[in-house]
Coordinates of C-alpha atoms in Angstrom, one line a residue:
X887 CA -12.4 10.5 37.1
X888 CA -14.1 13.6 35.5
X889 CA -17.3 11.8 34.4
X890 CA -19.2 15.1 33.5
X891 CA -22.5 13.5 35.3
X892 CA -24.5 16.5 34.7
X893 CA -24.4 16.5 31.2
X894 CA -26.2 14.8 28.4
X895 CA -24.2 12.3 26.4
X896 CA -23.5 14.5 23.1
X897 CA -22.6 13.8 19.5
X898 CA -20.0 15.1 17.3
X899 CA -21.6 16.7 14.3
X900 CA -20.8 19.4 12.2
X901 CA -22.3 22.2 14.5
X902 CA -19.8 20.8 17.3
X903 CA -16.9 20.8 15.4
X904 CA -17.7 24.3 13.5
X905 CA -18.2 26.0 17.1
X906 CA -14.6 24.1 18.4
X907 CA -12.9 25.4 15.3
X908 CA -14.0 28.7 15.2
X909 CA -13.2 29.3 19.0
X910 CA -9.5 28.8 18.3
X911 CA -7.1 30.4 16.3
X912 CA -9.8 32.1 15.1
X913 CA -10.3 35.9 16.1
X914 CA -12.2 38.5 15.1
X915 CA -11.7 39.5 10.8
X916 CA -10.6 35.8 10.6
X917 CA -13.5 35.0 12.8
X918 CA -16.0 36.6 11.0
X919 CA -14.4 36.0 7.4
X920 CA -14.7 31.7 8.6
X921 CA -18.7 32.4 9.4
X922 CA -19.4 34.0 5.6
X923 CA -16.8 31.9 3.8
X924 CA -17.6 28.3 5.8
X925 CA -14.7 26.4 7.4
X926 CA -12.6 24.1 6.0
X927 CA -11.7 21.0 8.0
X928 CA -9.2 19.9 5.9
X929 CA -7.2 22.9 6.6
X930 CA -7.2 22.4 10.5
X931 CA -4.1 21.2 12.1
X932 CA -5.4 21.5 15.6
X933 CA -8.4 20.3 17.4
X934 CA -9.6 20.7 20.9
X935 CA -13.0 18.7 21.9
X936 CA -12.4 18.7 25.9
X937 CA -14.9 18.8 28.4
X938 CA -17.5 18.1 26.3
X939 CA -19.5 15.0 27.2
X940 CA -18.9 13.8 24.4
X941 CA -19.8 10.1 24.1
X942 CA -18.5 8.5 20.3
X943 CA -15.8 10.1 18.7
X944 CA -17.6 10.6 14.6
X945 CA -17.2 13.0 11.8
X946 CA -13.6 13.4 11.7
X947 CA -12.9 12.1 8.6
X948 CA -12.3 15.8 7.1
X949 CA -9.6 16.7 9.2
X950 CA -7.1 14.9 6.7
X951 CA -4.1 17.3 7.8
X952 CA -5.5 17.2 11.5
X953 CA -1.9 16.9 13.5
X954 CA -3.3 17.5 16.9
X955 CA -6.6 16.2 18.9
X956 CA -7.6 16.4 22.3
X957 CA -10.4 14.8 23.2
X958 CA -9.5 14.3 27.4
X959 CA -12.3 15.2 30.0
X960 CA -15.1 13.5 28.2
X961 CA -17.2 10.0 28.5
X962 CA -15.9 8.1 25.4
X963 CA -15.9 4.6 26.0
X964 CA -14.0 2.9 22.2
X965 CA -11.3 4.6 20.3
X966 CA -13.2 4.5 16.9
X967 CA -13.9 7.0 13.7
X968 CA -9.5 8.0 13.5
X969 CA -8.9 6.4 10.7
X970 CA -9.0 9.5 8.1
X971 CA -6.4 11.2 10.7
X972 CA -3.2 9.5 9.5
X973 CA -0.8 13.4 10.2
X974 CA -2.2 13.2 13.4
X975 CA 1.4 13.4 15.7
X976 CA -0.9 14.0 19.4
X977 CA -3.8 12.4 20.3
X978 CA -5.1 12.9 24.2
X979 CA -7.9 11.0 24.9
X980 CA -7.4 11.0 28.9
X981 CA -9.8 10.7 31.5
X982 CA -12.8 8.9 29.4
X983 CA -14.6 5.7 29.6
X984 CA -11.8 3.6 27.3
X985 CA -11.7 -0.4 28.2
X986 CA -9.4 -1.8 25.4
X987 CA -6.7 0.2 22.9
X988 CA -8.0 -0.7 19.3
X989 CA -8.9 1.6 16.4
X990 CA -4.9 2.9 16.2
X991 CA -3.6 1.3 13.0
X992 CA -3.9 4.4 10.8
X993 CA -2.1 6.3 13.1
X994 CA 1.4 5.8 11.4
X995 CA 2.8 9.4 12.5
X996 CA 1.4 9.4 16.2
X997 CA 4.2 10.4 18.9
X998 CA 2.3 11.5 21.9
X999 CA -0.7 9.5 22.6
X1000 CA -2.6 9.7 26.3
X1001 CA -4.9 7.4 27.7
X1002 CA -4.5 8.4 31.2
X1003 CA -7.0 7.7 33.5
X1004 CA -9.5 5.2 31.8
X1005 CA -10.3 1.9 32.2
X1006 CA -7.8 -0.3 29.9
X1007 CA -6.2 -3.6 31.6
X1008 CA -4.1 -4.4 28.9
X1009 CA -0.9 -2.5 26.6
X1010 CA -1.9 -4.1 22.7
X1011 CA -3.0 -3.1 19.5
X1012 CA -0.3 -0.1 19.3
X1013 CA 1.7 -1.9 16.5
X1014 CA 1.4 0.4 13.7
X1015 CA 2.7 3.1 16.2
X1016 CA 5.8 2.9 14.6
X1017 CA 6.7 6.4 15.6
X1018 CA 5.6 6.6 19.4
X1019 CA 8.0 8.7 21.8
X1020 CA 4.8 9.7 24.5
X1021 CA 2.7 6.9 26.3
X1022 CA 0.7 7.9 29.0
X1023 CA -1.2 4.8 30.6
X1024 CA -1.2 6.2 34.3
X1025 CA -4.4 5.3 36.2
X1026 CA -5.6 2.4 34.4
X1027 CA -6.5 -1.1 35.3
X1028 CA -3.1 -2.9 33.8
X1029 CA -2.1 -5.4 36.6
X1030 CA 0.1 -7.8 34.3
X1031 CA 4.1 -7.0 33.9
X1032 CA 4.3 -8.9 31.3
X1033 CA 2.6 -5.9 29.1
X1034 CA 6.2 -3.9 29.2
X1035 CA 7.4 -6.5 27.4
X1036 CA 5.1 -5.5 24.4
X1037 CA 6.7 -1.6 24.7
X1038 CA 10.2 -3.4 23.6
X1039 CA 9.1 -2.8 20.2
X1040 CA 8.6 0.5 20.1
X1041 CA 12.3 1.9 19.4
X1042 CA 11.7 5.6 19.1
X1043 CA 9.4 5.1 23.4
X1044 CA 11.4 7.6 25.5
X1045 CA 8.4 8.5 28.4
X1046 CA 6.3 6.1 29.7
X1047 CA 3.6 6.9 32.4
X1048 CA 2.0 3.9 34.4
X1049 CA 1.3 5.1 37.9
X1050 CA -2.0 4.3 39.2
X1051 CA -2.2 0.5 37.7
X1052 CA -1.7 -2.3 40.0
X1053 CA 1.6 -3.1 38.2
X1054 CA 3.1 0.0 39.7
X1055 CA 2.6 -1.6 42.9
X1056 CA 5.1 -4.5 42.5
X1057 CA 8.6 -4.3 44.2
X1058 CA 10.3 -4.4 41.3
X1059 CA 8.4 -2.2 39.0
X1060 CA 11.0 0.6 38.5
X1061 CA 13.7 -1.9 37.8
X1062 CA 11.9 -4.6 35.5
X1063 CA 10.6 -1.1 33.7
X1064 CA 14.3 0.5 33.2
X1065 CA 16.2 -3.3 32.3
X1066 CA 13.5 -4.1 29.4
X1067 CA 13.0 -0.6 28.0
X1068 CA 16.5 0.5 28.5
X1069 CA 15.9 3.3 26.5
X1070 CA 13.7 4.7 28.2
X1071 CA 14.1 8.4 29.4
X1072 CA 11.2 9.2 31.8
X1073 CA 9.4 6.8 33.6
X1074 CA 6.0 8.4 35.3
X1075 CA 7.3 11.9 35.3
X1076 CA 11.1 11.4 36.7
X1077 CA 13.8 10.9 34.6
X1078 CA 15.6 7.8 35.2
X1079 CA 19.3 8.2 36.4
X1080 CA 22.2 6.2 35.7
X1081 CA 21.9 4.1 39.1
X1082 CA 18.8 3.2 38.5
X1083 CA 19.9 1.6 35.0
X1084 CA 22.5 -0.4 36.1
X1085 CA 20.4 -1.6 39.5
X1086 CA 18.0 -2.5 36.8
X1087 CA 20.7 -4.4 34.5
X1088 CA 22.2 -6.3 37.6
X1089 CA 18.9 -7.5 38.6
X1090 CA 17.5 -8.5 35.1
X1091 CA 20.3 -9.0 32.9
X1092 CA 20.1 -12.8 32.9
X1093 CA 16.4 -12.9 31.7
X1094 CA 16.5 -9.7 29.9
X1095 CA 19.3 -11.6 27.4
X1096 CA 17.3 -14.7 27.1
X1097 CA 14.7 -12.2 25.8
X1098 CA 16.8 -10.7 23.1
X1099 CA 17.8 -14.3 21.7
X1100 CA 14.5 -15.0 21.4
X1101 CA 13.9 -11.7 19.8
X1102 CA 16.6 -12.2 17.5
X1103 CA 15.0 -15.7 16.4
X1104 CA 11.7 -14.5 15.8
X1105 CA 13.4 -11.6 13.8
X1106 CA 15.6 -13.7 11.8
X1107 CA 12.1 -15.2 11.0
X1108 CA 10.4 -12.7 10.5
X1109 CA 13.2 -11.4 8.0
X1110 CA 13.1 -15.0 6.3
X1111 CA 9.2 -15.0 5.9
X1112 CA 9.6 -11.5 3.9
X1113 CA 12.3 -12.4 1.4
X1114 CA 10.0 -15.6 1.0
X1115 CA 7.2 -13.5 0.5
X1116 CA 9.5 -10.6 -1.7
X1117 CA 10.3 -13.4 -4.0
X1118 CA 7.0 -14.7 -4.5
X1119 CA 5.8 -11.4 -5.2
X1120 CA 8.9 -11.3 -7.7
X1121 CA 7.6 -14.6 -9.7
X1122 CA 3.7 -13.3 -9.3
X1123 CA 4.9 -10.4 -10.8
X1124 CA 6.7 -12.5 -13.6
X1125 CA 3.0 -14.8 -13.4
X1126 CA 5.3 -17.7 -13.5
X1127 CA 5.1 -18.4 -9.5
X1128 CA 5.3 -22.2 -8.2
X1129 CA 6.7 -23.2 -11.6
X1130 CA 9.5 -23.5 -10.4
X1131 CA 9.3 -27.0 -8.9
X1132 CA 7.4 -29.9 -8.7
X1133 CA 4.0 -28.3 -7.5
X1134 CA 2.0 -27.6 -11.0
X1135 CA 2.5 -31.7 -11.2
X1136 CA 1.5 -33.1 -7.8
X1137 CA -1.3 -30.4 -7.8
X1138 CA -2.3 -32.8 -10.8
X1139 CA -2.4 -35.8 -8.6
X1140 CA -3.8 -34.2 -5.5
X1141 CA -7.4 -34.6 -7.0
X1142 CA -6.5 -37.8 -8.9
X1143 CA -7.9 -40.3 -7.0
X1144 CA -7.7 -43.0 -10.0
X1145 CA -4.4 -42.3 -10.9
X1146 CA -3.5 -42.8 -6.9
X1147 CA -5.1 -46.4 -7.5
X1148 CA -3.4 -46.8 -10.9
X1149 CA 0.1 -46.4 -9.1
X1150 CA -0.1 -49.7 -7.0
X1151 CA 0.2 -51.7 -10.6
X1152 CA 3.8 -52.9 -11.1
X1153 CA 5.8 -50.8 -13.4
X1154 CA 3.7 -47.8 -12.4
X1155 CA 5.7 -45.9 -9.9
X1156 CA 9.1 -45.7 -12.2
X1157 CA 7.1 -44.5 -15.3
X1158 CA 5.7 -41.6 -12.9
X1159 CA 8.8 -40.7 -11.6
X1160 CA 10.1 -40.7 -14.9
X1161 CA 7.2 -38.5 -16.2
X1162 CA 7.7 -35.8 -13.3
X1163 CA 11.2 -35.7 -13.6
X1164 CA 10.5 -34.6 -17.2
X1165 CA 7.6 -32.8 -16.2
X1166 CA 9.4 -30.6 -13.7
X1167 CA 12.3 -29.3 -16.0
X1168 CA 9.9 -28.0 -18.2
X1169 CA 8.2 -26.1 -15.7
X1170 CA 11.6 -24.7 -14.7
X1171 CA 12.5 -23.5 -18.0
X1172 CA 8.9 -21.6 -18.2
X1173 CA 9.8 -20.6 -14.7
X1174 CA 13.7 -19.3 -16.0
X1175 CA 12.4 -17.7 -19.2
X1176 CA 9.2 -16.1 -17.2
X1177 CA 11.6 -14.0 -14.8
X1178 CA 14.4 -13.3 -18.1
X1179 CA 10.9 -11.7 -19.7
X1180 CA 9.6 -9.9 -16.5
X1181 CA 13.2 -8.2 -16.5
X1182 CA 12.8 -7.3 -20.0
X1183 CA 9.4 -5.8 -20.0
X1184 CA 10.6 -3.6 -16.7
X1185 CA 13.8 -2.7 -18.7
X1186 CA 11.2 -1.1 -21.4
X1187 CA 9.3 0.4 -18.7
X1188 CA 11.5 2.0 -17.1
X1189 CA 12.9 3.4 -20.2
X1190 CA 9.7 5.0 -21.5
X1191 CA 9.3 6.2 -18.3
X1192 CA 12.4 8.1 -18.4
X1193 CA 12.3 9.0 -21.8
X1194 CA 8.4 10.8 -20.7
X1195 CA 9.9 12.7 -18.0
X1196 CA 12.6 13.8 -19.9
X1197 CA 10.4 15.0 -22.3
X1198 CA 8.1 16.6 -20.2
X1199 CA 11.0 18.0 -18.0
X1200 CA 12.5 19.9 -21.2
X1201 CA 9.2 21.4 -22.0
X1202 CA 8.6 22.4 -18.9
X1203 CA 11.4 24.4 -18.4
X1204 CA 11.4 25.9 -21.9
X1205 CA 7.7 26.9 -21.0
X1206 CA 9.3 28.4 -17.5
X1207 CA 12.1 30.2 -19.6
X1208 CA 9.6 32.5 -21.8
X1209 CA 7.3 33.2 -18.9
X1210 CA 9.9 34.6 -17.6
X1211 CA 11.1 36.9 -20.3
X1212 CA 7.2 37.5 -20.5
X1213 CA 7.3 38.4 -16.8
X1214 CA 10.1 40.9 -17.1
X1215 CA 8.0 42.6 -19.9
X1216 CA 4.9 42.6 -18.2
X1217 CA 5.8 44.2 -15.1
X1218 CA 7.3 47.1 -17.3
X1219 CA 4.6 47.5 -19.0
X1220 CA 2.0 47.6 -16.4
X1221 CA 3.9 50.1 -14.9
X1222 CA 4.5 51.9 -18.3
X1223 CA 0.5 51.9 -18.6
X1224 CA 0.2 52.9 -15.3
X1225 CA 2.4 55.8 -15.8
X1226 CA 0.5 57.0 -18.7
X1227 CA -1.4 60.0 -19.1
X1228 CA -2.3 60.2 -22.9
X1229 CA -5.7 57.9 -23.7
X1230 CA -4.5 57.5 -27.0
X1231 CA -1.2 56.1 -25.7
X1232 CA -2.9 54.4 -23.0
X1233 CA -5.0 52.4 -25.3
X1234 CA -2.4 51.6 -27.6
X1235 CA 0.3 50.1 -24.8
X1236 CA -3.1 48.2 -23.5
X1237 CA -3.3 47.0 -26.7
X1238 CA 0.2 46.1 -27.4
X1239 CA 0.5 44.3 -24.2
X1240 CA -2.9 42.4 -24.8
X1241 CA -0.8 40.7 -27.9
X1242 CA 2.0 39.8 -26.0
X1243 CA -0.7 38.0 -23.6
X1244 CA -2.1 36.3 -26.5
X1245 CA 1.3 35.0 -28.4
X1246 CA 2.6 33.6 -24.7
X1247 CA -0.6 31.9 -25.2
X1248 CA 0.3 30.7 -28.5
X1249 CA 3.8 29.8 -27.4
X1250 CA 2.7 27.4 -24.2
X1251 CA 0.2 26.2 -26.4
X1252 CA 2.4 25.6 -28.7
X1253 CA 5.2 23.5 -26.7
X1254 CA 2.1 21.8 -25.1
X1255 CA 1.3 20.4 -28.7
X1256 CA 4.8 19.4 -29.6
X1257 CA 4.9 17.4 -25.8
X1258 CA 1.4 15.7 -26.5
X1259 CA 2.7 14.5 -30.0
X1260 CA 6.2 13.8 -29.1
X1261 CA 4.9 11.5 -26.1
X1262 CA 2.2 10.0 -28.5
X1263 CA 4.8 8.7 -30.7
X1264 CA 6.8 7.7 -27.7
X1265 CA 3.7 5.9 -26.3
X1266 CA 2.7 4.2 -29.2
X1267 CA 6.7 3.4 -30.0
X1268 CA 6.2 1.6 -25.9
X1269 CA 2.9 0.5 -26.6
X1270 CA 4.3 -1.9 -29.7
X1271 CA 7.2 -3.1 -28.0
X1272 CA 5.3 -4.3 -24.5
X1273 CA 2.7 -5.9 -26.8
X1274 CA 5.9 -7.8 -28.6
X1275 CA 7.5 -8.7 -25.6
X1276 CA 4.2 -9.8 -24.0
X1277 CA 3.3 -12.0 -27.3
X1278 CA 6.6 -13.8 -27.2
X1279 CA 6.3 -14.5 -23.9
X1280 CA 2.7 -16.1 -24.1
X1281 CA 4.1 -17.6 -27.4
X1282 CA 7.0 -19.1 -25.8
X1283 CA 4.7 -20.3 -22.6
X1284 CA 2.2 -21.7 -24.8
X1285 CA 4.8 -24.1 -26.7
X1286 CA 6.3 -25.3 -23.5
X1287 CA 3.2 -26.3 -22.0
X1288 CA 2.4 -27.9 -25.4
X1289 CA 5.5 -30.2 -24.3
X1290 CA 3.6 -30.6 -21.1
X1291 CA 0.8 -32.1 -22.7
X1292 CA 3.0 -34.1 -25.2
X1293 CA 4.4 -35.6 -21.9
X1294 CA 0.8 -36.5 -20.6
X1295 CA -0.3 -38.1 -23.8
X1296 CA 2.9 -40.2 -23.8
X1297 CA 2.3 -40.6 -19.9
X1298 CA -1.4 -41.8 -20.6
X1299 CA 0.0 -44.2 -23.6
X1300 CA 2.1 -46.1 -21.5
X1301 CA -0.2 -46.3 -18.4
X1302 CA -3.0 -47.5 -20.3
X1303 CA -0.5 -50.2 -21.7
X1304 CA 0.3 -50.8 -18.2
X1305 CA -3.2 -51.1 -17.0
X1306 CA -4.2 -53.7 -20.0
X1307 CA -1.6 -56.1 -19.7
X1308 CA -2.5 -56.1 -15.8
X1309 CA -5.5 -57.3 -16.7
X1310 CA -4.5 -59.8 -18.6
X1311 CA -2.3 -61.3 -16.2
X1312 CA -5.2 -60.7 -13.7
X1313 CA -7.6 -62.7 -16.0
X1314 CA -5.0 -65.8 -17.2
X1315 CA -3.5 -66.1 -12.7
X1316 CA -0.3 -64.7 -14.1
X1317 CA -0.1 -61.7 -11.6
X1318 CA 2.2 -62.0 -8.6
X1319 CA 1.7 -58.4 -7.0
X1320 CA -0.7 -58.5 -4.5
X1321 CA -2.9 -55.3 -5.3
X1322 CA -5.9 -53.6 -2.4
X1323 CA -9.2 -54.8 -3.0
X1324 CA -10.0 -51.2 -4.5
X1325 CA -7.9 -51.3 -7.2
X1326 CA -8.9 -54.9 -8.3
X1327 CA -12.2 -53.8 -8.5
X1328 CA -11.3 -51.4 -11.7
X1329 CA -10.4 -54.5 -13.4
X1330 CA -13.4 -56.2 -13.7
X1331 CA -14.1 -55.6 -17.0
X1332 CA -11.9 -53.7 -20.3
X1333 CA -14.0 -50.9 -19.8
X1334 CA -13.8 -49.8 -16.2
X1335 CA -9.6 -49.9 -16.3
X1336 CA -9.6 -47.7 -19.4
X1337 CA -12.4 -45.6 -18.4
X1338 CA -10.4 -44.9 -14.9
X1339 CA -6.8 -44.5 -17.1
X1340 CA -8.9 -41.9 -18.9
X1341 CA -10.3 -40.1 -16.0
X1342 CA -6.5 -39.5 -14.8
X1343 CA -5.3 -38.7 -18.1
X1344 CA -8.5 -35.7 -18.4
X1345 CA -7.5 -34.3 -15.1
X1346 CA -4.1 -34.0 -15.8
X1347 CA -4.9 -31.7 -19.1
X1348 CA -7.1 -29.9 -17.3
X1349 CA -5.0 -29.3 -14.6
X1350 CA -2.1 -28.0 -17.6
X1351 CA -4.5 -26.1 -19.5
X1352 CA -6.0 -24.3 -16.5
X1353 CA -2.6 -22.8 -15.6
X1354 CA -1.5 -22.1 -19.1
X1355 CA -5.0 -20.1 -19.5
X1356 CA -4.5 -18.5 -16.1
X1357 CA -1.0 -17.2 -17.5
X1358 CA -2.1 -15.9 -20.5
X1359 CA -5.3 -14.4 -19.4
X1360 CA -3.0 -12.6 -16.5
X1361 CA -0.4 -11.1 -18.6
X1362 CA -3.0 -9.9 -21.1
X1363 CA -4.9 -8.1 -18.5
X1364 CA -1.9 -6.9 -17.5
X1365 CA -0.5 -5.5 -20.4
X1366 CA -3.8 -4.0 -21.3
X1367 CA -4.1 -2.4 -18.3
X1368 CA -0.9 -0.8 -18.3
X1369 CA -1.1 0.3 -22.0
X1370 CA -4.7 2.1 -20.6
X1371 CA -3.2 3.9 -17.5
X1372 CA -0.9 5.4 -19.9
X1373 CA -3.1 6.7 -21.8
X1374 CA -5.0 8.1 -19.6
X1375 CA -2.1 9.2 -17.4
X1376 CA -1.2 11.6 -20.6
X1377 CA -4.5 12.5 -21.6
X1378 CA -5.0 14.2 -17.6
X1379 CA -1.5 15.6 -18.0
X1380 CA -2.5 17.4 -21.0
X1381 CA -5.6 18.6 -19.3
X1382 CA -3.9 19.6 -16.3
X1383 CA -0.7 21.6 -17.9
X1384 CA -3.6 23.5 -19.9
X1385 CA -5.9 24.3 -17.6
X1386 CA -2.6 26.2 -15.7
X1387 CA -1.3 27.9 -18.9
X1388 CA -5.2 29.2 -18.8
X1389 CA -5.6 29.9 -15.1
X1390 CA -2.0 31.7 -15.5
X1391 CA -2.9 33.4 -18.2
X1392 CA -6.2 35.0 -16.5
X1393 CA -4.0 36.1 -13.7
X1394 CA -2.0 38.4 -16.0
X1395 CA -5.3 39.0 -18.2
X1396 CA -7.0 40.4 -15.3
X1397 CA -4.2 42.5 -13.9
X1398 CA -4.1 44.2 -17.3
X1399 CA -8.0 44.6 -17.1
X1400 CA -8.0 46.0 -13.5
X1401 CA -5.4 49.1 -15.2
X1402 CA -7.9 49.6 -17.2
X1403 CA -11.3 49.5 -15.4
X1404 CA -9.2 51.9 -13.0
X1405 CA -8.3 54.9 -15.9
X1406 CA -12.3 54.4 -16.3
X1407 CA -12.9 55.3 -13.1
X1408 CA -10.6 58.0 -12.8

């Protein structure tokens, strides 16, 4: 390995990079226009950094459009500091100091990536890869076969370099490689022929299938796990999620540790079953009317969404139609003024032409105004009817819950009734259940069994207001938060669409101002 011994262990700053920049694709005018103009980073598609003893790769997060890096030849020892780079489609970072792959998952668009010839044991960490056709791993320390396996995911993998690792020196290397990447192309710089595939599938084909049913369960999981998470994202969205079962109600009794006594007295356990079966239908139909709503406001959103680019659409292309006609007329006329040899004339077409200038200012300015009060009304139209839909729905949640607690306070009622004539029969012998020793003890006087009936009864309402807050604090926000971006969304639209009817209108400003600065001259 090319460890550059001679050298001192250097830093990438901005000097390094200036000077790597500047040596390519940069020549002479170009050259010279980079060193009075500075260089911009951002604008760099291709970066080369080899041979430089360079120890930690830093400062690259301005090469956003960066596409390809080579950083081979020097003494790097973690892949760190790419995560700005997320065009980069190359990245060579061969012969270095590299023990582990890590610092990748940015790297969406990668499809050539070499760590020849460095120090890595084991293939991981390359998941978000998603793109990879190049792997060059050759001359590493990976001893374990089991990390082809880990390549299977990698659909798009057609050349694979491992030479050099101890796992190249098993018998079956070739074969294992070509029967669990079948698509492989080129294996350590030979492409793979057809006899080589089907030695590979005759030899492996037993455990190479046992692999793909396993594959397929873990997808089929995997697939299940998303649509479970897709539709809880669904009913977050709708900020009615887990109402639609049981859970808002045993979340009330999963800190209840009185009413958990409470249920050993006789007569307890049907009047709670009774109370959650209620309980839960309620919850559904929140849960039911929650998703009709969340369709409803997303039916007006996408409406005033349309209705806004419409409106902006029209304008837009009524503003491109009389720049055109203006276009037409202003390169005859600057040709006209060219042309012209009278100053009187001169001065009067520059003149003329500097009112045409002025009513296509009026004109965009004009169409600009009619958008911005055409999407007001349209916004404040939206703004009214999301506000509606968003107050029924709270309204709507707020009565049901109000059942909820109507439930509870019945709940309470007949527990407490319950819980007294327990007593009693606890007091007069009467009792025949046999009850634990904790839940005698809340009956050794009136107060403790009510006192303990009305600890239960206060977490349950707290436990129902708490979500019914939580909804309507969530739905508020969200509403007002949309209603903002709006806003804001038009108010730097406007900004923007002006600031290019001005910047246009300079252009054409100054090449009628250069005519005439030039008859001065002449």
């Amino acid at each position: 390995m090319n460890r550059l011994c001679n050298m001192e262990p250097r830093v990438m700053d901005d000097e390094m990079l200036k000077l790597a920049v500047g040596e390519q694709g940069l020549r002479d005018e170009a050259r010279q226009l980079a060193k009075q103009e500075g260089i911009l980073f951002k604008d760099v598609l291709s970066l080369q950094l080899d041979f430089q003893n360079i120890l930690r790769i830093d400062n690259l997060w301005q090469f956003e459009n960066l596409q390809k890096l080579q950083l081979d030849n020097n003494i790097i020892e973690k892949i760190e500091g790419l995560e700005n780079l997320t065009r980069l489609v190359r990245l060579d970072l061969s012969f270095n100091n590299i023990e582990a792959i890590e610092g990748l998952n940015t790297l969406v668009n990668l499809e050539d990536l070499s760590l020849f010839n460095n120090r890595i044991s084991k293939i991981d960490s390359l998941d978000a890869l998603v793109k990879l056709q190049v792997l060059s791993l050759g001359n590493n320390q990976i001893g374990n076969m089991m990390n082809i396996i880990y390549l299977r995911r990698f659909k798009d993998l057609r050349t694979l370099s491992l030479s050099g690792n101890p796992v190249a020196e098993a018998e079956d290397y070739r074969t294992f490689i070509c029967a669990y990447l079948p698509d492989l192309v080129y294996l350590d710089f030979r492409r793979i022929d057809d006899h080589m595939k089907e030695l590979a599938e005759m030899k492996h084909q037993c455990s190479v299938d046992e692999l793909k049913h396993q594959e397929s369960l873990m997808q089929a999981q995997l697939e299940d796990q998303q649509a479970r998470w897709e539709e809880l994202e669904g009913q977050k969205a709708a900020f009615v999620e887990h109402l639609n079962g049981p859970f808002l109600f045993d979340s009330m009794y999963a800190e209840d540790v009185e009413g958990s006594q409470l249920s050993h007295l006789p007569g307890v356990g049907e009047l709670v079953q009774t109370y959650k079966d209620k309980f839960v239908i309620i919850c559904q139909n929140i849960f039911k009317f929650g998703l009709k709503q969340q369709e409803k406001r997303k039916a007006e959103l996408d409406t005033f969404m349309g209705c806004v680019q419409e409106a902006v659409q029209e304008k837009q292309e009524q503003g491109k139609h009389k720049i055109a006609k203006f276009e037409e007329k202003h390169l005859l006329m600057l040709s006209s003024i060219r042309d012209e040899s009278e100053l009187t004339n001169f001065e009067i077409k520059m003149a003329e032409h500097s009112e045409d200038i002025t009513e296509l200012v009026s004109v965009l300015m004009t169409l600009e105004m009619q958008l911005v009060e055409q999407l007001e009304e349209t916004i404040n139209m939206f703004e009214r009817n999301i506000i509606d839909l968003v107050g029924l729905f709270v309204e709507n949640v707020q009565s049901l819950m109000a059942q909820c607690r109507d439930l509870e306070n019945h709940h309470h009622e007949k527990l407490l009734e319950i819980a007294i004539s327990t007593r009693e029969k606890i007091i007069k012998g009467e009792l025949d259940e046999d009850l634990p020793d904790a839940v005698r003890l809340l009956f050794v006087d009136k107060d403790t069994i009510v006192n303990a009936v009305g600890a239960s009864h206060d977490i349950h309402l707290l436990k129902i207001d708490n979500r019914e807050d939580e909804l309507v604090t969530r739905v508020n926000s969200w509403c007002t938060h949309l209603v903002d971006k709006i806003h804001k969304d038009e108010i730097m639209r406007n900004r923007r669409r002006v600031k290019e009817i001005n910047q246009y209108v300079d252009h054409v400003q100054s090449e009628l101002d250069s005519l005439e600065c030039s008859d001065l001259l002449d």
